[in-house]
């Protein structure tokens, strides 16, 4: 089994370790310039979660032109539905990535969710905010024996509606 950690996960580990080092400091400068004691926090080991169980079994990539979602509405991201047949035994992992661009210069905010067989996955909703740069969100799930359908849903959270330009969905499956 391949036990390599994706570059993004390694980056998160570095940030977690850096953050832990900052939190472990025992003094800080008070408002009057003196030293103020901070409570000591026990060092915690950074947890790295890799959405990989081994080798890639399959990868699907879909890109659309644009999609608009009305103010306060929730809609399936076009092209995001995929049906997969699970392994004969055990489980496989599936990594779902959504990225899009808003080129109108205004920041837009949405909430993305991954649904498996009509039920939201344990990761829940994730913020998907963007302006003139691409936004990306990832979900990690498992599949077991049988047929499973995944879909990404996007909800407008800014109250003005949102438009995703070039939304791209990538499904990567590992065994």
Coordinates of N, CA and C in Angstrom, one line a residue:
X1 N 0.8 -1.2 0.0 CA 0.0 0.0 0.0 C 0.9 1.2 0.0
X2 N 0.5 2.2 -0.8 CA 1.3 3.5 -0.9 C 0.9 4.3 0.3
X3 N 1.9 4.8 1.1 CA 1.6 5.6 2.2 C 2.1 7.0 2.1
X4 N 2.2 7.5 0.8 CA 2.7 8.8 0.7 C 1.6 9.8 1.0
X5 N 2.0 11.0 1.5 CA 1.0 12.0 1.9 C 1.0 13.0 0.8
X6 N -0.2 13.4 0.3 CA -0.3 14.4 -0.7 C 0.3 15.7 -0.2
X7 N 0.8 16.5 -1.2 CA 1.5 17.8 -0.9 C 0.6 18.7 -0.1
X8 N -0.7 18.8 -0.4 CA -1.6 19.7 0.4 C -1.7 19.2 1.8
X9 N -1.7 18.0 2.1 CA -1.8 17.5 3.4 C -0.6 17.8 4.2
X10 N 0.6 17.6 3.5 CA 1.9 18.0 4.2 C 1.9 19.4 4.5
X11 N 1.4 20.3 3.6 CA 1.3 21.7 3.9 C 0.5 22.0 5.1
X12 N -0.7 21.4 5.2 CA -1.5 21.5 6.4 C -0.8 21.1 7.7
X13 N 0.0 20.1 7.6 CA 0.8 19.6 8.7 C 1.8 20.7 9.2
X14 N 2.4 21.3 8.2 CA 3.4 22.3 8.6 C 2.7 23.5 9.2
X15 N 1.5 23.9 8.7 CA 0.8 25.0 9.3 C 0.3 24.6 10.7
X16 N -0.1 23.3 10.9 CA -0.6 22.9 12.2 C 0.5 22.9 13.2
X17 N 1.7 22.4 12.8 CA 2.9 22.4 13.7 C 3.3 23.8 14.0
X18 N 3.3 24.7 13.0 CA 3.7 26.1 13.3 C 2.7 26.7 14.2
X19 N 1.4 26.5 14.0 CA 0.4 27.0 14.9 C 0.6 26.5 16.3
X20 N 0.9 25.2 16.5 CA 1.1 24.6 17.8 C 2.3 25.3 18.5
X21 N 3.4 25.6 17.7 CA 4.5 26.3 18.3 C 4.2 27.7 18.8
X22 N 3.3 28.4 18.0 CA 2.9 29.7 18.5 C 2.1 29.6 19.7
X23 N 1.2 28.7 19.8 CA 0.3 28.5 20.9 C 1.0 28.1 22.2
X24 N 2.2 27.5 22.0 CA 2.9 27.0 23.1 C 3.7 28.1 23.8
X25 N 3.7 29.3 23.3 CA 4.5 30.4 24.0 C 3.9 30.6 25.4
X26 N 4.8 31.0 26.3 CA 4.3 31.2 27.7 C 4.3 32.7 28.1
X27 N 4.8 33.6 27.2 CA 4.7 35.0 27.6 C 4.2 35.8 26.4
X28 N 3.7 37.0 26.6 CA 3.3 37.9 25.6 C 3.5 39.3 26.1
X29 N 3.5 40.3 25.2 CA 3.6 41.6 25.6 C 2.2 42.2 25.9
X30 N 2.1 42.7 27.1 CA 0.9 43.3 27.6 C 0.7 44.7 27.0
X31 N -0.5 45.3 27.1 CA -0.8 46.6 26.5 C 0.1 47.6 27.0
X32 N 0.6 47.6 28.3 CA 1.4 48.6 28.8 C 2.9 48.3 28.5
X33 N 3.2 47.3 27.7 CA 4.6 47.1 27.3 C 5.3 46.0 28.2
X34 N 4.7 45.7 29.3 CA 5.3 44.6 30.2 C 4.9 43.2 29.7
X35 N 5.5 42.2 30.4 CA 5.2 40.9 30.0 C 4.0 40.3 30.7
X36 N 3.1 39.7 29.9 CA 1.9 39.1 30.5 C 2.0 37.6 30.3
X37 N 1.7 36.9 31.4 CA 1.8 35.4 31.3 C 0.6 34.8 30.6
X38 N 0.8 33.9 29.7 CA -0.3 33.2 29.1 C -0.3 31.8 29.7
X39 N -1.5 31.2 29.7 CA -1.6 29.9 30.2 C -0.8 28.9 29.3
X40 N -0.1 28.0 29.9 CA 0.6 27.0 29.1 C -0.3 26.0 28.5
X41 N -0.2 25.8 27.2 CA -1.0 24.8 26.5 C -0.2 23.6 26.2
X42 N -0.7 22.4 26.5 CA 0.0 21.2 26.2 C 0.2 21.0 24.7
X43 N 1.4 20.6 24.3 CA 1.7 20.4 22.9 C 0.9 19.3 22.4
X44 N 0.3 19.4 21.2 CA -0.5 18.4 20.6 C 0.2 18.0 19.3
X45 N 0.1 16.8 19.0 CA 0.7 16.3 17.7 C -0.3 16.6 16.6
X46 N 0.3 17.2 15.5 CA -0.5 17.5 14.4 C -1.1 16.2 13.7
X47 N -2.3 16.3 13.4 CA -3.0 15.2 12.7 C -3.1 15.5 11.2
X48 N -2.5 14.6 10.4 CA -2.6 14.7 9.0 C -3.6 13.6 8.5
X49 N -4.5 14.1 7.8 CA -5.5 13.2 7.2 C -5.3 13.2 5.7
X50 N -5.0 12.1 5.2 CA -4.9 11.9 3.7 C -6.1 11.2 3.1
X51 N -6.6 11.7 2.1 CA -7.7 11.1 1.4 C -7.2 10.2 0.4
X52 N -6.4 9.2 0.8 CA -5.9 8.2 -0.1 C -5.8 6.9 0.6
X53 N -6.3 5.9 0.0 CA -6.2 4.6 0.6 C -5.1 3.8 -0.1
X54 N -4.6 4.3 -1.1 CA -3.6 3.5 -1.9 C -3.6 4.1 -3.3
X55 N -3.5 3.2 -4.3 CA -3.4 3.6 -5.7 C -4.7 4.1 -6.2
X56 N -4.6 5.0 -7.2 CA -5.8 5.6 -7.9 C -6.5 4.5 -8.7
X57 N -7.8 4.3 -8.5 CA -8.6 3.3 -9.2 C -9.1 4.0 -10.5
X58 N -9.7 5.3 -10.3 CA -10.2 6.0 -11.4 C -10.2 7.5 -11.1
X59 N -10.4 8.3 -12.2 CA -10.4 9.7 -12.0 C -11.3 10.3 -13.1
X60 N -12.3 11.1 -12.7 CA -13.2 11.7 -13.6 C -13.1 13.2 -13.5
X61 N -13.1 13.9 -14.6 CA -13.0 15.4 -14.6 C -14.0 16.0 -15.5
X62 N -14.8 17.0 -15.0 CA -15.8 17.6 -15.7 C -15.7 19.1 -15.5
X63 N -15.8 19.9 -16.6 CA -15.8 21.3 -16.5 C -16.9 21.9 -17.3
X64 N -17.6 22.9 -16.8 CA -18.7 23.5 -17.4 C -18.4 25.0 -17.7
X65 N -19.3 25.6 -18.5 CA -19.1 27.0 -18.8 C -19.4 27.9 -17.7
X66 N -20.6 27.9 -17.2 CA -21.0 28.8 -16.0 C -22.3 28.3 -15.4
X67 N -22.5 28.6 -14.2 CA -23.8 28.3 -13.5 C -24.1 29.4 -12.6
X68 N -25.4 29.8 -12.6 CA -25.9 30.8 -11.7 C -26.8 30.2 -10.7
X69 N -26.7 30.7 -9.5 CA -27.6 30.2 -8.4 C -28.3 31.4 -7.8
X70 N -29.6 31.4 -7.7 CA -30.4 32.5 -7.2 C -30.1 32.8 -5.7
X71 N -30.4 34.0 -5.3 CA -30.2 34.4 -3.9 C -30.9 33.5 -3.0
X72 N -30.1 32.9 -2.0 CA -30.6 32.1 -1.0 C -31.0 30.7 -1.4
X73 N -30.8 30.4 -2.7 CA -31.2 29.0 -3.2 C -30.0 28.0 -3.1
X74 N -30.4 26.8 -3.2 CA -29.4 25.7 -3.2 C -29.7 24.9 -4.5
X75 N -28.6 24.5 -5.2 CA -28.7 23.8 -6.5 C -27.6 22.8 -6.6
X76 N -27.9 21.7 -7.3 CA -26.8 20.8 -7.7 C -25.8 21.5 -8.6
X77 N -24.5 21.3 -8.4 CA -23.6 21.9 -9.3 C -23.7 21.0 -10.6
X78 N -23.9 21.7 -11.7 CA -24.1 21.0 -13.0 C -22.9 20.1 -13.3
X79 N -23.1 18.9 -13.7 CA -22.1 17.9 -14.0 C -21.4 17.3 -12.8
X80 N -21.9 17.6 -11.6 CA -21.3 17.0 -10.5 C -21.8 15.6 -10.0
X81 N -22.9 15.2 -10.6 CA -23.4 13.9 -10.2 C -22.6 12.8 -10.9
X82 N -22.3 11.8 -10.1 CA -21.6 10.6 -10.6 C -22.0 9.4 -9.8
X83 N -22.2 8.3 -10.5 CA -22.6 7.1 -9.9 C -21.5 6.1 -10.0
X84 N -21.1 5.5 -8.9 CA -19.9 4.5 -8.9 C -20.4 3.2 -8.2
X85 N -19.8 2.2 -8.7 CA -20.0 0.9 -8.1 C -18.9 0.6 -7.1
X86 N -19.2 0.3 -5.8 CA -18.2 0.1 -4.8 C -17.4 -1.1 -5.0
X87 N -16.4 -1.3 -4.2 CA -15.6 -2.5 -4.3 C -16.4 -3.8 -3.8
X88 N -15.9 -4.9 -4.2 CA -16.6 -6.2 -3.8 C -16.4 -6.4 -2.3
X89 N -15.3 -6.0 -1.7 CA -15.2 -6.1 -0.3 C -14.4 -4.9 0.2
X90 N -14.5 -4.6 1.5 CA -13.8 -3.4 2.0 C -14.4 -2.1 1.6
X91 N -13.6 -1.1 1.7 CA -14.0 0.3 1.3 C -12.9 0.9 0.4
X92 N -13.4 1.8 -0.4 CA -12.5 2.7 -1.2 C -12.7 4.1 -0.8
X93 N -11.8 5.0 -1.0 CA -11.9 6.4 -0.7 C -12.2 7.2 -2.0
X94 N -13.0 8.3 -1.8 CA -13.2 9.1 -3.0 C -12.9 10.6 -2.6
X95 N -12.2 11.2 -3.4 CA -11.8 12.6 -3.2 C -12.5 13.5 -4.2
X96 N -13.4 14.4 -3.8 CA -14.2 15.2 -4.7 C -13.7 16.7 -4.6
X97 N -13.3 17.3 -5.7 CA -12.8 18.6 -5.7 C -13.6 19.5 -6.6
X98 N -14.1 20.7 -6.1 CA -14.8 21.6 -6.8 C -14.0 22.9 -6.9
X99 N -13.8 23.5 -8.1 CA -13.1 24.8 -8.2 C -13.9 25.6 -9.2
X100 N -13.9 26.9 -9.0 CA -14.6 27.8 -9.9 C -14.0 29.2 -9.8
X101 N -14.4 30.1 -10.7 CA -13.9 31.4 -10.8 C -15.1 32.4 -10.9
X102 N -15.0 33.5 -10.3 CA -16.0 34.6 -10.5 C -15.1 35.7 -11.1
X103 N -15.4 36.2 -12.3 CA -14.6 37.2 -12.9 C -15.2 38.6 -12.9
X104 N -16.3 38.7 -12.2 CA -17.0 40.0 -12.2 C -16.4 41.0 -11.1
X105 N -15.3 40.5 -10.5 CA -14.6 41.4 -9.5 C -15.2 41.4 -8.1
X106 N -16.4 41.0 -8.0 CA -17.0 41.0 -6.6 C -16.8 39.7 -5.9
X107 N -16.6 39.8 -4.6 CA -16.5 38.5 -3.9 C -17.9 37.9 -3.7
X108 N -18.0 36.6 -3.9 CA -19.2 35.9 -3.8 C -19.0 34.8 -2.8
X109 N -20.0 34.4 -2.0 CA -19.8 33.4 -1.0 C -20.9 32.4 -1.2
X110 N -20.5 31.1 -1.2 CA -21.4 30.0 -1.2 C -21.0 29.0 -0.2
X111 N -21.9 28.0 0.0 CA -21.6 26.9 0.8 C -21.8 25.6 0.0
X112 N -20.7 24.9 -0.1 CA -20.7 23.7 -0.9 C -20.9 22.5 0.0
X113 N -21.6 21.4 -0.5 CA -21.8 20.2 0.3 C -21.7 19.0 -0.6
X114 N -21.2 17.9 -0.1 CA -21.2 16.7 -0.9 C -22.3 15.8 -0.3
X115 N -23.1 15.2 -1.3 CA -24.1 14.3 -0.9 C -23.8 12.9 -1.5
X116 N -24.0 11.9 -0.6 CA -23.8 10.5 -1.0 C -25.1 9.8 -0.9
X117 N -25.6 9.3 -1.9 CA -26.9 8.5 -1.9 C -28.0 9.4 -1.3
X118 N -28.0 10.7 -1.6 CA -29.1 11.6 -1.2 C -28.9 12.1 0.2
X119 N -27.8 11.8 0.9 CA -27.6 12.2 2.3 C -26.3 13.0 2.4
X120 N -26.3 14.1 3.1 CA -25.1 14.9 3.2 C -24.0 14.1 3.9
X121 N -22.8 14.3 3.5 CA -21.7 13.5 4.1 C -21.3 14.2 5.4
X122 N -20.5 13.5 6.3 CA -20.2 14.0 7.6 C -19.4 15.3 7.6
X123 N -18.7 15.6 6.5 CA -17.9 16.9 6.4 C -18.8 18.1 6.4
X124 N -20.1 17.9 6.1 CA -21.0 19.1 6.2 C -20.7 20.1 5.1
X125 N -21.2 21.3 5.3 CA -21.0 22.4 4.4 C -19.6 23.0 4.6
X126 N -19.0 23.5 3.4 CA -17.8 24.2 3.5 C -17.9 25.5 2.7
X127 N -17.3 26.5 3.3 CA -17.4 27.8 2.6 C -16.6 27.8 1.3
X128 N -17.2 28.5 0.4 CA -16.7 28.5 -1.0 C -16.7 30.0 -1.4
X129 N -15.7 30.8 -1.0 CA -15.7 32.2 -1.3 C -14.7 32.5 -2.3
X130 N -15.0 33.4 -3.2 CA -14.0 33.8 -4.2 C -14.4 35.2 -4.8
X131 N -13.4 35.8 -5.4 CA -13.5 37.1 -6.1 C -12.9 36.9 -7.5
X132 N -11.7 37.5 -7.6 CA -11.1 37.4 -9.0 C -10.1 36.2 -9.0
X133 N -10.1 35.4 -8.0 CA -9.2 34.2 -8.0 C -10.0 33.0 -7.8
X134 N -9.6 31.8 -8.3 CA -10.3 30.6 -8.2 C -10.5 30.2 -6.7
X135 N -11.7 29.6 -6.4 CA -11.9 29.0 -5.1 C -11.9 27.5 -5.3
X136 N -11.5 26.8 -4.3 CA -11.5 25.3 -4.4 C -11.9 24.8 -3.0
X137 N -12.7 23.7 -3.1 CA -13.1 23.0 -1.9 C -13.0 21.5 -2.2
X138 N -12.6 20.7 -1.2 CA -12.5 19.3 -1.3 C -13.3 18.5 -0.3
X139 N -13.8 17.4 -0.7 CA -14.5 16.5 0.2 C -13.9 15.1 0.1
X140 N -13.9 14.4 1.2 CA -13.3 13.0 1.2 C -14.4 12.1 1.7
X141 N -14.6 11.0 1.1 CA -15.7 10.1 1.5 C -15.2 8.6 1.3
X142 N -16.0 7.7 1.7 CA -15.8 6.3 1.5 C -16.9 5.7 0.8
X143 N -16.6 4.6 0.1 CA -17.7 3.8 -0.6 C -17.4 2.4 -0.3
X144 N -18.5 1.7 -0.1 CA -18.4 0.2 0.2 C -19.2 -0.5 -0.9
X145 N -19.5 -1.7 -0.7 CA -20.1 -2.6 -1.7 C -21.4 -1.9 -2.1
X146 N -21.8 -2.1 -3.4 CA -23.0 -1.6 -3.9 C -22.8 -0.4 -4.8
X147 N -23.9 0.2 -5.3 CA -23.8 1.3 -6.2 C -24.1 2.6 -5.4
X148 N -23.3 3.7 -5.6 CA -23.4 4.9 -4.9 C -23.5 6.1 -5.8
X149 N -24.3 7.1 -5.5 CA -24.4 8.3 -6.3 C -23.9 9.5 -5.4
X150 N -23.0 10.3 -6.0 CA -22.5 11.5 -5.4 C -22.9 12.7 -6.2
X151 N -23.2 13.8 -5.5 CA -23.5 15.1 -6.1 C -23.0 16.2 -5.2
X152 N -22.5 17.2 -5.8 CA -22.1 18.4 -5.0 C -23.2 19.4 -5.2
X153 N -23.6 20.0 -4.0 CA -24.6 21.1 -4.0 C -24.0 22.4 -3.6
X154 N -24.5 23.5 -4.2 CA -24.0 24.8 -3.8 C -25.2 25.6 -3.4
X155 N -25.0 26.3 -2.2 CA -26.0 27.2 -1.7 C -25.4 28.6 -1.7
X156 N -26.2 29.6 -2.2 CA -25.9 31.0 -2.1 C -25.9 31.4 -0.6
X157 N -24.9 32.0 -0.1 CA -24.8 32.4 1.3 C -24.7 33.9 1.4
X158 N -24.5 34.6 0.3 CA -24.3 36.0 0.4 C -25.6 36.8 0.2
X159 N -26.7 36.1 -0.2 CA -28.0 36.8 -0.3 C -28.2 37.5 -1.6
X160 N -27.3 37.5 -2.5 CA -27.4 38.2 -3.7 C -27.4 37.3 -5.0
X161 N -27.3 36.0 -4.7 CA -27.1 35.1 -5.8 C -25.6 34.9 -6.1
X162 N -25.2 33.9 -6.9 CA -23.8 33.8 -7.3 C -23.7 33.1 -8.6
X163 N -22.6 33.4 -9.3 CA -22.3 32.8 -10.6 C -21.0 32.2 -10.5
X164 N -20.9 30.9 -10.8 CA -19.6 30.2 -10.9 C -19.2 30.1 -12.4
X165 N -18.0 30.6 -12.7 CA -17.5 30.6 -14.0 C -16.5 29.4 -14.1
X166 N -16.7 28.6 -15.1 CA -15.8 27.4 -15.3 C -15.8 26.5 -14.1
X167 N -16.9 26.2 -13.5 CA -16.9 25.2 -12.4 C -16.3 23.9 -12.9
X168 N -15.4 23.4 -12.1 CA -14.7 22.1 -12.5 C -14.9 21.1 -11.3
X169 N -15.3 19.9 -11.6 CA -15.5 18.9 -10.6 C -14.5 17.8 -11.0
X170 N -13.7 17.3 -10.0 CA -12.8 16.2 -10.2 C -13.2 15.1 -9.1
X171 N -13.4 13.9 -9.6 CA -13.6 12.8 -8.7 C -12.4 11.8 -8.8
X172 N -11.8 11.6 -7.7 CA -10.6 10.7 -7.7 C -10.9 9.5 -6.7
X173 N -10.8 8.3 -7.2 CA -11.1 7.2 -6.3 C -9.8 6.4 -6.0
X174 N -9.6 6.0 -4.8 CA -8.5 5.2 -4.3 C -8.9 3.9 -3.7
X175 N -8.1 2.9 -3.8 CA -8.5 1.6 -3.1 C -7.6 1.4 -1.9

